[in-house]
mmCIF file of C-alpha atoms in Angstrom:
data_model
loop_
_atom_site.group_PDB
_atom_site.id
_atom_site.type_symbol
_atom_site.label_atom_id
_atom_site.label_comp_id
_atom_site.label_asym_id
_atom_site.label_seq_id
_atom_site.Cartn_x
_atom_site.Cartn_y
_atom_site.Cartn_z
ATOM 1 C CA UNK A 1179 162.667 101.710 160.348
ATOM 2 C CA UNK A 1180 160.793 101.010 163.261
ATOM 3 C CA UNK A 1181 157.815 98.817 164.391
ATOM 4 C CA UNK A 1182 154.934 100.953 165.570
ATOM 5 C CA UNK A 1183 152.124 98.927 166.084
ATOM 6 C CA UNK A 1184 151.655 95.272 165.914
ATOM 7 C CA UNK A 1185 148.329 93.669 165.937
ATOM 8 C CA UNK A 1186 147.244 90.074 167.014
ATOM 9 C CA UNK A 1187 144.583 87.884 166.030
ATOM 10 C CA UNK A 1188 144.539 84.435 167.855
ATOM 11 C CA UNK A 1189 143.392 81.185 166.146
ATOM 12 C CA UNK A 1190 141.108 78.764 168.343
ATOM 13 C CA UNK A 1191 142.050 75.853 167.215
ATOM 14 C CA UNK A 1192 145.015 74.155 169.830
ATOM 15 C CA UNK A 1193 145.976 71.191 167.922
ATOM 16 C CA UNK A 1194 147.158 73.093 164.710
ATOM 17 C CA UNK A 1195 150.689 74.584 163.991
ATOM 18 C CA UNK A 1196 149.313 77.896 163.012
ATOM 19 C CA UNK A 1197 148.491 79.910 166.090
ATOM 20 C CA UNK A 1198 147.578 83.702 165.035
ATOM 21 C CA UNK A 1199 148.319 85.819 162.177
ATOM 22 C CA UNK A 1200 149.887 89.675 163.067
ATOM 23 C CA UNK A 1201 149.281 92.846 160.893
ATOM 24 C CA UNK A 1202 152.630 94.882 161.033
ATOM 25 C CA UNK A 1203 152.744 98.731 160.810
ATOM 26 C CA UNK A 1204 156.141 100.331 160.088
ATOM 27 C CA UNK A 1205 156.974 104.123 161.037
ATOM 28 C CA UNK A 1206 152.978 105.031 161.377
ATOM 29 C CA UNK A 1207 153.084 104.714 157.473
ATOM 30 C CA UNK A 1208 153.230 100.820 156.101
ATOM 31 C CA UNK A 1209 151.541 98.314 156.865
ATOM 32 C CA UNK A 1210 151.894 94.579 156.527
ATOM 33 C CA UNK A 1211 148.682 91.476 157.002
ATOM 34 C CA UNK A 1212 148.782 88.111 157.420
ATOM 35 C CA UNK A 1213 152.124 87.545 158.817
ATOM 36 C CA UNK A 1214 151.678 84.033 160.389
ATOM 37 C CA UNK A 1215 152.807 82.651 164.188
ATOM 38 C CA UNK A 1216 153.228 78.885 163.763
ATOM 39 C CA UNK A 1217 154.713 76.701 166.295
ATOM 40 C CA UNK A 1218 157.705 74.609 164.547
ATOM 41 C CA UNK A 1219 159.668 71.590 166.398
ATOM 42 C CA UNK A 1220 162.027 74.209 167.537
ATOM 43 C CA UNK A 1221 159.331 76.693 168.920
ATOM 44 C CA UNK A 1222 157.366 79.218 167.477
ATOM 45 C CA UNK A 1223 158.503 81.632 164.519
ATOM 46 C CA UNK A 1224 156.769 83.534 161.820
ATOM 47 C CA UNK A 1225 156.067 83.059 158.290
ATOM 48 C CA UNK A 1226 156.087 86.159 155.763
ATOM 49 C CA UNK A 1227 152.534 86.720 153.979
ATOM 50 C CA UNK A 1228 153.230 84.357 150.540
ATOM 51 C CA UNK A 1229 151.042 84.094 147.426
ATOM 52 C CA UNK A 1230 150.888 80.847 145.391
ATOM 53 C CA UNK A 1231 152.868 80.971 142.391
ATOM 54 C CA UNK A 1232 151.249 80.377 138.828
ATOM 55 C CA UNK A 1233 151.979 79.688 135.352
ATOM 56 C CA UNK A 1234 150.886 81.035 132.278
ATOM 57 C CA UNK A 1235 149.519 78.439 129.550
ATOM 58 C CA UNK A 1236 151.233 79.777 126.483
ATOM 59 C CA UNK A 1237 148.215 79.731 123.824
ATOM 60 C CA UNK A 1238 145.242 81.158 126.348
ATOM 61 C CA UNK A 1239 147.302 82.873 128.797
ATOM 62 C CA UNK A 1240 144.927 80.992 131.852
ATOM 63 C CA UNK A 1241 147.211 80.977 134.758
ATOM 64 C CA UNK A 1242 147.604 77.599 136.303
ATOM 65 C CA UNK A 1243 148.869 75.993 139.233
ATOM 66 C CA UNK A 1244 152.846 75.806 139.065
ATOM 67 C CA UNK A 1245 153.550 71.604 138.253
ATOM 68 C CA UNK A 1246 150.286 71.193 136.160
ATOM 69 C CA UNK A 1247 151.109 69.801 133.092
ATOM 70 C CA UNK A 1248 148.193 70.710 130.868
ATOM 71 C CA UNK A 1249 146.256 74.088 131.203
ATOM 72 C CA UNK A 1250 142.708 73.845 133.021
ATOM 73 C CA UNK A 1251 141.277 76.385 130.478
ATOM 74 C CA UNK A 1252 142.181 75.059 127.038
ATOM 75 C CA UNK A 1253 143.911 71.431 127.801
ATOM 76 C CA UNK A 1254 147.217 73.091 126.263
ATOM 77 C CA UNK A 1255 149.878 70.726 127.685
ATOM 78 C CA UNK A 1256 152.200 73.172 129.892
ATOM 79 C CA UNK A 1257 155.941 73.670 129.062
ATOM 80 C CA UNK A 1258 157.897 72.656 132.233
ATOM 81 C CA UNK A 1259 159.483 75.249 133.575
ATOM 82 C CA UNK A 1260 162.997 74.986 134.226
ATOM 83 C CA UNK A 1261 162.806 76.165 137.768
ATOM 84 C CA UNK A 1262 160.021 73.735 138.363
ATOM 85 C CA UNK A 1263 162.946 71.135 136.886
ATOM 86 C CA UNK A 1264 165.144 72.653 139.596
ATOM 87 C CA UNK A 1265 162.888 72.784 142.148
ATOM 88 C CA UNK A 1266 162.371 68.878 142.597
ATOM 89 C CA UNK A 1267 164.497 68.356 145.502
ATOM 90 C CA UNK A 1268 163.059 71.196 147.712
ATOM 91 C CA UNK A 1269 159.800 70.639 148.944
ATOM 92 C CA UNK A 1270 156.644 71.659 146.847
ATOM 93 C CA UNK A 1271 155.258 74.589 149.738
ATOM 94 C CA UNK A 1272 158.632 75.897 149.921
ATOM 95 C CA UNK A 1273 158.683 76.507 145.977
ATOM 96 C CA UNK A 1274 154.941 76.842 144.980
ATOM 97 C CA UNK A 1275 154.648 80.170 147.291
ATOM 98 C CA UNK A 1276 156.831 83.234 147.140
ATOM 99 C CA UNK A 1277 156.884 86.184 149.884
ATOM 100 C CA UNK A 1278 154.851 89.255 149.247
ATOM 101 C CA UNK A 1279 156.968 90.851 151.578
ATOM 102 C CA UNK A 1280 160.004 90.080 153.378
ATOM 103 C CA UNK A 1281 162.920 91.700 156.110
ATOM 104 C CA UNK A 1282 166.077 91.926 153.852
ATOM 105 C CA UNK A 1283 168.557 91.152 156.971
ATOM 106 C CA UNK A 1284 168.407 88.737 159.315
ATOM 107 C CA UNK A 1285 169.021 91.352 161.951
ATOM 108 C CA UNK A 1286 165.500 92.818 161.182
ATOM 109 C CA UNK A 1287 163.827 89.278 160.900
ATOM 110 C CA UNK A 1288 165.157 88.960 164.166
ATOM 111 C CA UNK A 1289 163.645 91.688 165.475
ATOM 112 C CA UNK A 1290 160.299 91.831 163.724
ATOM 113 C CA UNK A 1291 160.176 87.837 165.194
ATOM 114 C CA UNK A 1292 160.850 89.131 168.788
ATOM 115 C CA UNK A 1293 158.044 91.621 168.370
ATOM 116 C CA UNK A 1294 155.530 89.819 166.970
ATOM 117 C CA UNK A 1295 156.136 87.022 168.941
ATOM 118 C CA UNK A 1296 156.081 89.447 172.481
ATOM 119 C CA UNK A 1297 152.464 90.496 171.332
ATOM 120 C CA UNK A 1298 151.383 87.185 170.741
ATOM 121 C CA UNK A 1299 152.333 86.057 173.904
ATOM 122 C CA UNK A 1300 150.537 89.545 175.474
ATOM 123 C CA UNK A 1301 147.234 88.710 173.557
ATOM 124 C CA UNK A 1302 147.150 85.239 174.293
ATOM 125 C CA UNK A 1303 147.685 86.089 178.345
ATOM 126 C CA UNK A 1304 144.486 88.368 177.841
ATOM 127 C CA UNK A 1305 142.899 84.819 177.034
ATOM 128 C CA UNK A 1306 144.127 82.855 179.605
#
């Protein structure tokens, strides 16, 4: 699989971590949004496009925000979840979002980093 096209779109503000977000396209044929560039303690990196994770109350069906204990539709109290049980000793954005989409092998993460992160660097130059 290869990366044909990468697109960049800068964010203005300095002081924040997040610093664009890329749109991927694969082969000419798939394409993938909102990949993020944020700049970690250890440099910059990406973050795969995520969607917040919810929970179904079980007597309206409402879905709620993962953790809540009592359903914002009908005031059901929630079960908890036994990977919410699980998940107390990793930190609540790591386990409240999941990745849309994702590189299997951390060959192609590699890779798809390098790329986006050589465009970002091109479009911000165009700024400078």
């Amino acid at each position: 699989m290869e990366i044909t096209e990468v697109r960049v779109i800068l964010k203005d503000s300095p002081d924040k971590k997040l610093k664009a977000y890329a749109t991927v396209t694969f082969d000419n044929v798939f394409v993938v949004r909102d990949i993020k560039v944020i700049e970690g303690t250890a440099g910059l990196f990406i973050a795969m496009p995520s969607r917040k994770v919810k929970q179904a109350c079980p007597r309206c069906a409402y879905k709620n925000e993962l953790r809540s204990k009592y359903c914002n539709q009908c005031a059901a109290p929630l079960p908890i979840e036994a990977s919410a049980q699980r998940a107390e000793d990793i930190p609540a954005s790591q386990t409240e979002h999941k990745d849309i989409a994702h590189p299997i092998t951390q060959s192609f993460r590699e890779s798809l980093q390098k790329k986006v992160l050589e465009a970002y660097t091109q479009e911000k130059s165009k700024t400078a």
